Amino acid sequence: MCTMCVPAVSAVLGALCVWAMMDAVCPLSGGLLFPRESSSRELKELSGRWDFRADMSPNRNQGFDRAWYQSRLAETGPVIDMPVPASYNDITQDPALRDFIGWVWYEREVVVPARWVADEGTRVVLRVGSAHYYSVVWVNGVKVTEHKGGHLPFEADIGSVIRKDPTSPCRITIAVNNTLTLDTLPPGNIQHMDDRTKYPKGFFVQNIYFDFFNYAGLHRPVLLYTTPKAYVDDITVVTDFLDNTGLVKYAVSVQGATSATLKVTLLDKDRQSVASSSEPSGVLKVVDVNLWWPFLMHESPGYLYTLEVQLMAADERSTYEDVYSLPVGIRTVNVTSTKFLINNKPFYFHGVNKHEDSDIRGKGLDWPLIIKDFNLLKWLGANSFRTSHYPYAEEILQMCDRHGIVVIDECPGVGIKDIRSFRNASLNHHLVVMDELVRRDKNHPSVVMWSVANEPASEMPPAEFYFKTLIKHTKALDPTRPVTYITDSNYARDKGAPYVDVICVNSYFSWYHDPGHLEVISIQLNTQFENWYGKYQKPIIQSEYGADAVPGLHSDPPMMFTEEYQKVVLQNYHDVFDQKRRQYVVGELIWNFADFMTAQGITRVVGNKKGVFTRQRQPKAAAFILRQRYWSLANETGRLPPWAKYPCSL
Ligand code: BDP
């Protein structure tokens, strides 16, 4: 495939020539609904053991040169077992695989139910939840799709390929490349070290400008699912309410049928129909509506209706019926100059920043971890989190919808520090990623704001055009949600702030600035808030603050890296939050929920230790401080269910 690449060229160029091809392709066509079973749709999960090989050849291109996708991977060289979903980095004892840069190859043979193959009226779709960063997919040696970007799903209709030879098993090959360039999100670059007195032949490193390990592989489920040939391709829902009546504006798009009949029904929690229509778009009215409320803001948070869409279509050969059910939460989001409103009531974010990160799995989706984390969020009394620094799995957002955990949904625009990453190629890719993100997450009631980037070099002159364009584009995609980016820049020099709806600011007083001096926090934080509000008159969220604490390390008086120091940093910040939240501060998100892995470096001791929980999800002293605070904030600002009035052991 990479005919432009000569063997001596590096892994990064191998990736680049593929991306150039992608740019010519129209970025978004159609919807990308989460795959759900229904009476008309079947699903086959491909989680489990896959064959795997990293292409360790000097230019990382041997797999393409020798067409590894054309036969079984085991026939072209040695393979090892690799779990999917998971990052591959921490699965073996091999440091070369942990730190690998370039193409890796996954393969799995699947038995496809005979009916799926025989029935020409069935679409068979291969879906990859996410693969970091760039991927190419073949079925039985035929390329079916490629995708750029490590955190969003992509899919391909593979029906025609598997029908070519109905007797052979379906062999899925996925090549994944984690090389980052100045135009990827996040950006990075490859540096070759040619001084032979210092480095071995062919030595190169991947430079990154973000603070988490660049885990790679098939991070989210890979699956096959079916739909009829005529099918519900996309649904968009926007909600509102007037007094006691909920309003669900919807639009359904259909593919594969010239004419179709639709039945759209809104069901309540007891599966009773509360409104229906037969139009492809319209407004459903719900009397005595149950609004979707955040956790700890209402006795029954996270109320979800179900929008059931039934499609009937026919062509000269057959009739088709498709059914798709979408969970719908009815709520509104608005921003004033001092408040963030959900359902017209002031909402205060008392929450966390997270990472998709854990032992062994890296960034691989893992249900025990997801559910444990939601239990810990509730234990803390957290009502929100930010998906720092990339979109999280859809399964996680579904949990947020169910439990009323409010989300600031962030795209992978982290580490935009090099001026060359503000060029058109980067901006165009960033716009496409926002298209993909909004397409995927637009219907989640839990998502209340888009964050287009984290700590970009927003003081650089090109940042103004870049963020103006990006934010305008995002608002055009979704006029119903506020848009922000997260800044650590100086209020007077930040170029993008005029365009955001909410100011989100990160600061680490007494840590990166004036390390060890807890006494500066109160004055510096106060100045920070007054400056930003004075200049922009927009509500402010403290989107990051915190300190590293090595669990079990103690000192009194507190010293940096001890549990006591982390605790006192938090308490000093909280004192200022308590003054400013009565004015224009609308939220506080601790950095970080849990310790997480980073690249190796002199400031990181086996990862970033700013978690209030360890990486294994055990609480540090700071977790108890936060828990006390969040529950008392909830008692003050929300309407708690009786069981939650005072959680045990406070
Ligand atoms: C912030 C970054 C975050 C880092 C954190 C830290 O947004 O990604 O992990 O600093 O240094 O500025 O702990």
XYZ file of C-alpha atoms and ligand atoms in Angstrom:
663
model
C 0.000 0.000 0.000
C 2.796 2.414 0.794
C 4.384 2.574 -2.646
C 5.735 6.074 -1.993
C 7.808 4.826 0.916
C 11.263 3.516 0.232
C 12.650 0.986 2.696
C 15.210 3.341 4.250
C 12.574 5.823 5.319
C 11.471 5.886 8.947
C 8.330 4.601 10.578
C 6.928 8.085 10.696
C 7.123 8.528 6.947
C 5.536 5.145 6.566
C 2.607 6.522 8.464
C 2.591 9.886 6.729
C 2.138 8.623 3.208
C -0.963 6.751 4.324
C -2.384 9.878 5.938
C -1.876 11.868 2.765
C -4.151 9.356 1.057
C -6.745 9.763 3.794
C -6.887 13.509 3.375
C -8.253 13.016 -0.103
C -11.152 11.020 1.284
C -14.369 12.749 2.319
C -14.104 12.650 6.132
C -17.630 11.935 7.369
C -20.375 10.137 5.613
C -23.398 8.978 7.539
C -23.877 8.186 11.193
C -22.039 5.853 13.519
C -24.623 4.674 16.011
C -23.381 2.572 18.906
C -23.912 -1.083 17.932
C -26.886 -2.467 19.838
C -28.721 -5.733 19.498
C -32.399 -5.573 18.586
C -34.984 -7.789 16.929
C -33.360 -6.843 13.601
C -29.687 -6.564 14.594
C -27.262 -9.231 15.773
C -23.855 -8.740 17.270
C -20.721 -10.820 17.608
C -18.008 -9.600 19.993
C -14.440 -10.365 18.962
C -12.875 -9.707 22.343
C -10.320 -12.208 23.569
C -7.140 -13.688 22.145
C -5.754 -12.389 18.842
C -2.525 -13.236 17.002
C -0.037 -10.400 17.101
C 3.307 -9.339 15.712
C 5.194 -6.048 16.014
C 7.064 -5.137 12.841
C 10.569 -4.742 14.271
C 12.176 -4.227 10.829
C 14.348 -1.076 10.676
C 11.828 0.891 8.631
C 8.818 -0.803 10.271
C 7.431 -1.414 6.795
C 8.152 -5.091 6.277
C 4.515 -5.998 6.882
C 3.424 -3.861 3.939
C 6.404 -4.810 1.754
C 5.649 -8.482 2.269
C 1.880 -8.108 2.374
C 1.341 -9.787 5.760
C -2.390 -9.261 5.308
C -2.530 -11.662 2.360
C -2.163 -14.861 4.363
C -2.391 -15.932 7.984
C -0.017 -13.877 10.135
C 1.468 -17.083 11.555
C 2.577 -18.039 8.021
C 4.757 -14.955 7.553
C 6.603 -15.037 10.870
C 6.292 -15.675 14.605
C 3.161 -14.484 16.401
C 2.349 -14.028 20.071
C -0.970 -14.003 21.953
C -2.469 -10.553 22.454
C -5.662 -9.689 24.331
C -8.243 -7.394 22.727
C -9.243 -4.909 24.005
C -5.967 -3.840 25.656
C -2.847 -1.852 25.022
C -0.085 -4.190 23.929
C 2.663 -2.330 25.816
C 2.449 -3.962 29.265
C 1.408 -7.461 28.212
C 4.862 -9.003 27.819
C 8.217 -8.704 29.611
C 9.844 -7.228 26.511
C 10.944 -3.574 26.886
C 11.174 -3.316 23.085
C 7.438 -3.977 22.845
C 6.563 -1.698 25.750
C 8.335 1.214 24.075
C 7.655 0.157 20.481
C 7.034 2.794 17.805
C 5.647 1.793 14.421
C 3.305 -0.800 12.951
C 1.946 -3.743 14.910
C -0.257 -6.403 13.359
C -3.302 -8.083 14.875
C -5.177 -10.993 13.357
C -8.190 -13.073 14.239
C -10.195 -15.665 12.328
C -13.913 -15.498 12.922
C -16.722 -17.883 12.193
C -19.493 -15.839 10.655
C -22.998 -17.272 11.070
C -24.046 -18.879 7.756
C -27.241 -16.854 7.606
C -25.317 -13.564 7.684
C -23.396 -14.682 4.630
C -26.276 -16.281 2.747
C -28.757 -13.462 3.211
C -27.907 -10.705 0.735
C -30.411 -8.494 2.523
C -28.178 -8.388 5.603
C -25.381 -5.874 6.048
C -22.414 -7.244 7.981
C -20.408 -4.474 9.594
C -16.978 -4.695 11.202
C -16.551 -2.089 13.913
C -13.441 -1.070 15.829
C -14.195 0.880 19.027
C -10.786 2.545 18.857
C -7.265 1.742 17.716
C -4.363 3.962 18.603
C -3.290 5.767 16.443
C -3.495 4.974 12.755
C -5.022 1.760 11.439
C -5.579 -0.211 8.262
C -8.044 -3.105 8.183
C -8.249 -6.088 5.826
C -10.733 -8.921 5.621
C -9.461 -12.020 3.854
C -6.631 -9.918 2.422
C -8.936 -7.228 1.030
C -8.496 -3.766 2.478
C -11.847 -2.625 3.888
C -11.001 0.612 5.697
C -8.360 2.784 7.298
C -8.647 5.343 10.071
C -6.604 8.173 11.493
C -7.032 9.017 15.180
C -6.678 6.926 18.276
C -9.835 7.467 20.302
C -12.901 7.212 18.124
C -14.688 4.320 16.433
C -14.700 3.400 12.774
C -16.335 0.663 10.747
C -16.671 -1.012 7.354
C -19.418 -2.949 5.597
C -17.688 -6.264 4.879
C -20.652 -8.150 3.392
C -19.374 -8.228 -0.189
C -15.926 -9.439 0.929
C -17.160 -12.350 3.022
C -19.648 -13.362 0.338
C -16.863 -13.765 -2.227
C -15.921 -17.093 -0.677
C -18.665 -18.159 1.724
C -16.800 -21.328 2.743
C -13.580 -19.719 3.968
C -13.313 -18.352 7.521
C -13.331 -14.607 7.876
C -9.754 -13.471 8.595
C -9.525 -9.989 10.067
C -6.132 -8.282 9.967
C -5.595 -4.905 11.582
C -2.307 -3.009 11.358
C -1.944 -0.227 13.937
C 0.723 2.477 14.029
C 1.297 4.656 17.119
C 3.636 7.148 15.432
C 2.690 10.740 16.253
C 3.577 13.658 13.998
C 3.144 17.409 14.215
C -0.263 17.012 12.543
C -1.698 14.196 14.647
C -3.835 14.679 17.772
C -2.057 14.563 20.089
C 0.976 15.817 18.185
C 4.471 14.410 18.552
C 7.561 14.008 16.437
C 10.217 11.453 15.702
C 13.823 12.337 16.408
C 16.633 10.305 14.871
C 19.915 10.206 16.761
C 22.673 9.748 14.203
C 25.743 10.279 16.384
C 27.216 6.778 16.396
C 29.506 7.611 19.343
C 26.386 7.926 21.454
C 23.574 5.895 19.918
C 23.237 2.567 18.176
C 22.416 2.432 14.446
C 18.817 3.314 13.653
C 18.152 4.864 17.077
C 15.156 7.168 17.213
C 12.750 8.426 19.853
C 9.167 9.640 19.800
C 8.952 13.100 21.406
C 5.598 13.881 22.955
C 4.288 17.007 24.667
C 1.745 15.414 26.971
C 2.004 13.723 30.326
C 0.663 10.204 29.893
C 2.082 7.037 28.411
C 1.398 6.732 24.693
C -0.303 3.361 25.065
C -1.224 1.713 21.773
C -3.167 -1.131 20.225
C -6.795 -2.159 19.891
C -8.094 -0.318 22.937
C -11.818 -0.890 22.623
C -13.980 -3.793 21.478
C -13.811 -5.037 17.922
C -17.076 -6.571 16.784
C -19.262 -7.640 13.919
C -22.882 -6.605 13.771
C -25.679 -6.822 11.289
C -28.407 -4.547 10.069
C -30.907 -5.090 7.308
C -29.942 -3.602 3.926
C -32.321 -0.735 4.607
C -31.405 0.584 8.026
C -31.492 3.392 10.559
C -28.195 5.124 9.906
C -28.272 7.971 12.398
C -30.447 9.626 15.012
C -29.986 13.102 16.427
C -31.844 14.157 19.533
C -32.018 17.608 21.136
C -34.095 18.092 24.254
C -35.848 20.942 26.009
C -38.787 21.434 28.366
C -41.492 23.932 29.089
C -43.058 23.764 32.557
C -43.984 20.131 32.946
C -43.698 19.165 29.307
C -40.540 17.635 27.885
C -39.661 18.300 24.249
C -37.612 15.784 22.269
C -36.604 17.134 18.879
C -35.347 14.283 16.773
C -34.152 13.514 13.266
C -33.704 10.019 11.856
C -31.644 9.302 8.764
C -32.109 6.147 6.767
C -29.793 4.395 4.343
C -30.420 1.719 1.752
C -34.050 2.542 0.995
C -35.590 4.909 -1.505
C -38.765 5.071 0.486
C -39.407 3.856 3.993
C -42.019 3.989 6.694
C -40.930 4.954 10.173
C -42.406 4.570 13.607
C -40.736 6.551 16.342
C -41.820 5.821 19.914
C -40.597 7.330 23.152
C -40.845 4.861 26.025
C -40.483 5.667 29.707
C -38.541 3.578 32.252
C -41.439 1.121 32.530
C -41.455 0.749 28.746
C -44.762 2.613 28.448
C -45.122 4.712 25.321
C -45.278 8.402 26.185
C -45.149 9.902 22.676
C -44.857 8.684 19.099
C -44.658 9.816 15.511
C -44.269 8.456 12.008
C -42.191 11.340 10.662
C -38.419 11.167 10.066
C -38.030 14.313 12.147
C -40.175 16.244 14.556
C -40.817 17.091 18.172
C -42.167 14.590 20.680
C -44.001 16.075 23.652
C -43.785 14.369 27.015
C -46.328 15.371 29.620
C -45.262 15.168 33.270
C -41.700 14.807 32.125
C -39.002 13.177 34.233
C -35.971 15.312 33.564
C -32.430 13.961 33.433
C -30.675 15.277 36.546
C -27.053 14.999 37.650
C -26.049 12.706 40.500
C -26.675 14.368 43.898
C -28.758 17.152 42.366
C -32.016 15.210 42.522
C -33.550 12.160 44.251
C -33.587 10.146 41.032
C -30.699 11.212 38.844
C -30.009 9.938 35.341
C -33.601 9.303 34.235
C -33.529 7.823 30.745
C -36.304 7.381 28.229
C -35.845 5.133 25.207
C -36.394 6.349 21.681
C -37.349 3.297 19.688
C -37.077 3.740 15.948
C -38.730 1.157 13.705
C -38.093 1.240 10.006
C -40.049 -0.623 7.337
C -38.851 -0.581 3.747
C -39.168 -2.702 0.641
C -37.453 -3.143 -2.707
C -38.321 -5.396 -5.638
C -36.816 -8.409 -3.837
C -37.736 -8.189 -0.173
C -39.035 -6.211 2.723
C -36.820 -4.957 5.510
C -37.518 -4.065 9.091
C -34.944 -2.396 11.308
C -35.240 -1.500 14.993
C -32.841 0.716 16.917
C -33.263 1.911 20.526
C -31.539 5.038 21.765
C -31.455 6.076 25.451
C -32.608 9.689 25.791
C -32.249 12.007 28.765
C -34.322 15.177 28.688
C -32.371 18.139 29.999
C -31.093 21.578 29.047
C -27.715 23.256 29.416
C -27.163 27.028 29.505
C -24.387 29.361 30.519
C -24.657 32.900 31.888
C -21.804 35.231 32.795
C -21.600 33.711 36.278
C -23.411 30.362 36.152
C -23.539 26.969 34.500
C -27.200 25.904 34.372
C -28.613 22.410 33.999
C -32.400 22.425 33.684
C -32.213 26.137 34.527
C -30.692 25.376 37.967
C -27.116 26.365 38.867
C -24.824 23.387 38.563
C -21.494 23.280 40.417
C -18.961 20.762 39.088
C -17.446 18.922 42.056
C -15.556 16.253 40.247
C -12.384 14.801 38.858
C -10.149 14.485 35.846
C -9.520 10.929 34.800
C -7.456 8.856 32.414
C -8.222 5.575 30.749
C -5.347 3.841 32.486
C -4.679 0.787 34.593
C -2.156 -1.928 35.331
C -1.517 -4.442 32.554
C -4.409 -3.216 30.358
C -2.988 0.261 29.766
C -5.807 2.051 27.971
C -7.775 -1.097 27.162
C -11.474 -1.065 28.040
C -12.109 -3.153 31.124
C -15.549 -3.553 32.715
C -14.383 -4.378 36.267
C -12.319 -1.175 36.207
C -15.145 0.921 34.766
C -17.624 -0.194 37.408
C -15.089 0.125 40.217
C -14.372 3.683 39.086
C -18.052 4.595 39.079
C -18.384 3.197 42.585
C -15.415 5.303 43.655
C -16.849 8.410 41.993
C -20.028 7.927 43.992
C -18.098 7.185 47.167
C -16.293 10.494 46.673
C -19.551 12.331 46.010
C -18.243 13.431 42.608
C -20.910 14.648 40.215
C -18.741 15.132 37.125
C -15.517 14.460 35.260
C -13.579 15.678 32.292
C -12.411 13.128 29.746
C -8.847 14.393 29.995
C -7.201 14.268 27.446
C -9.118 12.372 24.762
C -12.586 10.895 24.198
C -13.318 7.951 26.477
C -15.106 4.772 25.477
C -18.796 5.065 24.643
C -19.473 2.444 27.300
C -18.169 4.922 29.902
C -20.439 7.706 28.647
C -23.382 5.313 28.799
C -22.568 4.732 32.471
C -22.506 8.519 32.980
C -25.944 8.807 31.353
C -27.312 6.081 33.649
C -25.794 7.439 36.849
C -26.102 11.167 36.201
C -22.378 11.840 36.111
C -21.841 15.054 34.137
C -19.106 15.045 31.484
C -16.881 17.630 29.857
C -16.050 15.758 26.677
C -12.504 16.463 25.528
C -10.970 15.768 22.149
C -7.347 14.570 21.929
C -6.014 18.074 21.316
C -3.407 17.812 24.038
C 0.198 18.967 23.731
C -0.297 21.459 20.882
C 2.878 23.273 21.778
C 4.917 23.484 18.562
C 4.019 26.416 16.324
C 3.996 24.040 13.330
C 1.036 22.214 14.930
C -1.090 25.313 14.283
C -0.795 24.938 10.503
C -3.693 24.100 8.182
C -2.963 20.378 8.066
C -3.303 20.178 11.864
C -6.345 22.415 11.992
C -8.093 20.423 9.253
C -7.474 17.186 11.100
C -8.650 18.761 14.363
C -11.904 19.802 12.643
C -12.451 16.249 11.411
C -11.823 14.848 14.902
C -14.435 17.248 16.281
C -16.843 16.064 13.546
C -16.250 12.480 14.607
C -16.515 13.268 18.308
C -19.757 15.217 18.037
C -21.229 12.590 15.715
C -20.441 9.904 18.295
C -21.392 11.713 21.517
C -24.112 14.215 20.528
C -26.951 12.198 22.056
C -25.468 11.658 25.531
C -27.348 13.726 28.122
C -24.313 13.459 30.418
C -22.156 15.399 27.952
C -22.717 19.065 28.797
C -19.709 20.762 27.210
C -17.085 20.136 24.519
C -13.435 20.775 25.271
C -11.463 21.167 22.056
C -7.977 21.090 23.614
C -5.871 20.934 26.755
C -3.172 23.495 27.505
C -2.285 24.416 23.935
C 0.309 27.147 23.426
C -2.621 29.542 23.291
C -0.436 32.605 23.660
C 1.187 31.999 20.245
C -0.125 34.314 17.515
C -1.591 31.567 15.270
C -3.674 30.296 18.217
C -6.245 33.012 17.677
C -7.245 31.924 14.161
C -6.894 28.257 15.121
C -9.236 28.390 18.125
C -11.667 30.840 16.614
C -12.107 28.448 13.678
C -12.237 25.341 15.814
C -14.740 26.706 18.324
C -16.969 28.212 15.619
C -16.938 24.878 13.815
C -17.834 22.970 16.982
C -20.687 25.355 17.773
C -21.996 24.913 14.241
C -21.902 21.133 14.707
C -23.724 21.407 18.019
C -25.356 24.715 18.889
C -26.837 23.231 22.073
C -23.688 22.821 24.165
C -21.081 25.288 25.362
C -17.540 24.921 24.044
C -14.280 25.474 25.859
C -10.641 24.597 25.870
C -8.462 24.167 28.910
C -5.845 26.831 29.420
C -2.770 27.229 31.588
C -1.819 30.379 29.796
C -1.736 33.890 31.228
C -5.138 35.611 31.117
C -3.722 38.639 29.331
C -1.958 36.674 26.597
C -4.422 33.853 25.933
C -5.596 34.170 22.331
C -8.546 31.801 22.337
C -10.368 32.872 25.513
C -12.634 35.406 23.747
C -14.243 32.503 21.856
C -14.952 30.036 24.668
C -18.200 29.948 26.658
C -16.638 28.909 29.954
C -13.081 29.640 31.095
C -11.372 26.431 32.196
C -8.057 27.069 33.865
C -5.368 24.748 35.226
C -2.889 25.851 37.878
C -0.408 24.169 40.194
C 0.509 26.814 42.770
C 3.006 25.558 45.358
C 3.904 22.710 43.019
C 5.279 23.741 39.629
C 5.307 27.353 40.822
C 6.874 28.165 44.192
C 7.340 24.494 45.070
C 6.947 23.807 48.776
C 5.318 27.185 49.535
C 1.779 26.412 50.545
C 1.350 29.964 51.770
C 1.233 31.333 48.184
C -1.831 29.349 47.137
C -4.491 31.578 48.546
C -3.133 34.830 47.121
C -2.153 33.403 43.725
C -5.402 31.543 43.201
C -7.402 34.575 44.163
C -5.439 36.693 41.687
C -5.923 34.057 38.996
C -9.708 34.129 39.357
C -10.005 37.901 39.606
C -7.842 38.397 36.504
C -9.725 35.939 34.330
C -13.139 37.058 35.445
C -12.200 40.719 35.299
C -11.100 40.381 31.702
C -13.775 38.030 30.296
C -16.835 37.980 32.596
C -17.423 34.307 31.935
C -17.959 31.533 34.463
C -14.755 29.770 35.486
C -13.976 26.143 36.227
C -10.755 25.214 37.986
C -10.181 22.408 35.528
C -6.997 21.061 37.189
C -5.158 21.511 40.470
C -3.317 19.068 42.697
C 0.008 17.681 43.858
C 1.902 14.399 43.569
C 1.789 12.095 46.587
C 3.685 8.852 46.777
C 1.299 6.605 48.715
C 2.628 5.814 52.166
C 5.074 8.726 52.225
C 4.434 10.962 55.242
C 5.828 14.097 56.820
C 4.669 16.680 59.285
C 5.106 19.557 58.670
C 4.104 18.554 55.156
C 6.720 18.177 52.439
C 6.231 17.752 48.723
C 5.362 14.236 47.551
C 3.886 13.202 50.901
C 0.219 12.433 51.488
C 0.075 15.332 53.953
C 1.321 17.849 51.389
C -1.254 16.735 48.816
C -3.942 17.089 51.472
C -2.950 20.609 52.465
C -2.658 21.781 48.849
C -6.246 20.687 48.344
C -7.457 22.390 51.514
C -5.808 25.675 50.550
C -7.413 25.597 47.127
C -10.790 24.737 48.656
C -10.764 27.807 50.888
C -10.527 30.036 47.819
C -13.093 28.001 45.866
C -15.517 28.555 48.736
C -15.255 32.324 48.351
C -15.380 32.380 44.576
C -18.090 29.808 43.989
C -20.506 32.327 45.462
C -19.530 34.654 42.620
C -18.518 33.115 39.279
C -16.519 29.916 39.876
C -18.744 27.056 38.716
C -16.564 24.053 39.303
C -13.492 22.310 40.638
C -11.973 19.193 39.106
C -9.080 17.574 40.941
C -6.018 16.411 39.017
C -6.242 13.432 39.163
C -8.739 10.751 40.113
C -6.027 8.044 40.129
C -2.282 7.712 39.572
C -1.477 6.963 35.961
C 1.422 5.865 33.781
C 3.607 8.366 31.949
C 6.739 8.244 29.839
C 9.879 7.766 31.911
C 11.454 11.022 33.052
C 13.140 12.702 35.968
C 9.915 14.194 37.362
C 7.903 10.965 37.302
C 8.344 8.055 39.716
C 6.792 5.173 37.761
C 4.103 7.502 36.530
C 2.213 10.569 37.682
C 1.275 10.367 41.365
C -1.291 13.161 41.550
C -4.095 10.651 41.974
C -6.260 10.811 45.079
C -6.478 7.060 44.488
C -3.511 4.899 43.621
C -3.411 3.267 40.215
C -4.876 0.186 41.942
C -7.761 2.394 43.174
C -6.897 2.550 46.872
C -7.510 5.911 48.603
C -4.711 8.235 49.686
C -5.354 10.668 52.550
C -6.505 13.322 50.033
C -9.393 11.115 48.913
C -10.996 11.471 52.357
C -10.622 15.267 52.265
C -12.280 15.343 48.885
C -15.007 12.987 49.976
C -15.935 15.140 52.943
C -15.964 18.244 50.786
C -17.955 16.825 47.872
C -20.680 15.382 50.060
C -21.049 18.607 51.993
C -21.158 20.596 48.733
C -23.859 18.221 47.551
C -25.787 18.679 50.771
C -25.601 22.421 50.308
C -26.398 22.655 46.587
C -28.337 19.541 45.627
C -31.380 17.512 46.571
C -30.077 14.247 47.881
C -31.962 10.999 48.077
C -32.600 10.021 51.729
C -29.985 7.247 51.626
C -27.345 9.730 50.581
C -27.861 12.468 53.158
C -24.839 11.494 55.128
C -22.723 8.737 53.731
C -21.347 6.361 56.314
C -17.951 6.940 57.914
C -17.578 10.628 57.127
C -1.254 19.528 33.596
C -1.601 18.661 32.397
C -1.742 17.197 32.785
C -0.548 16.776 33.608
C -0.479 17.638 34.854
C 0.704 17.253 35.747
O -2.808 19.112 31.798
O -1.858 16.412 31.633
O -0.558 15.429 33.941
O -0.281 18.966 34.431
O 1.789 17.737 35.477
O -0.741 20.745 33.232
O 0.534 16.465 36.658
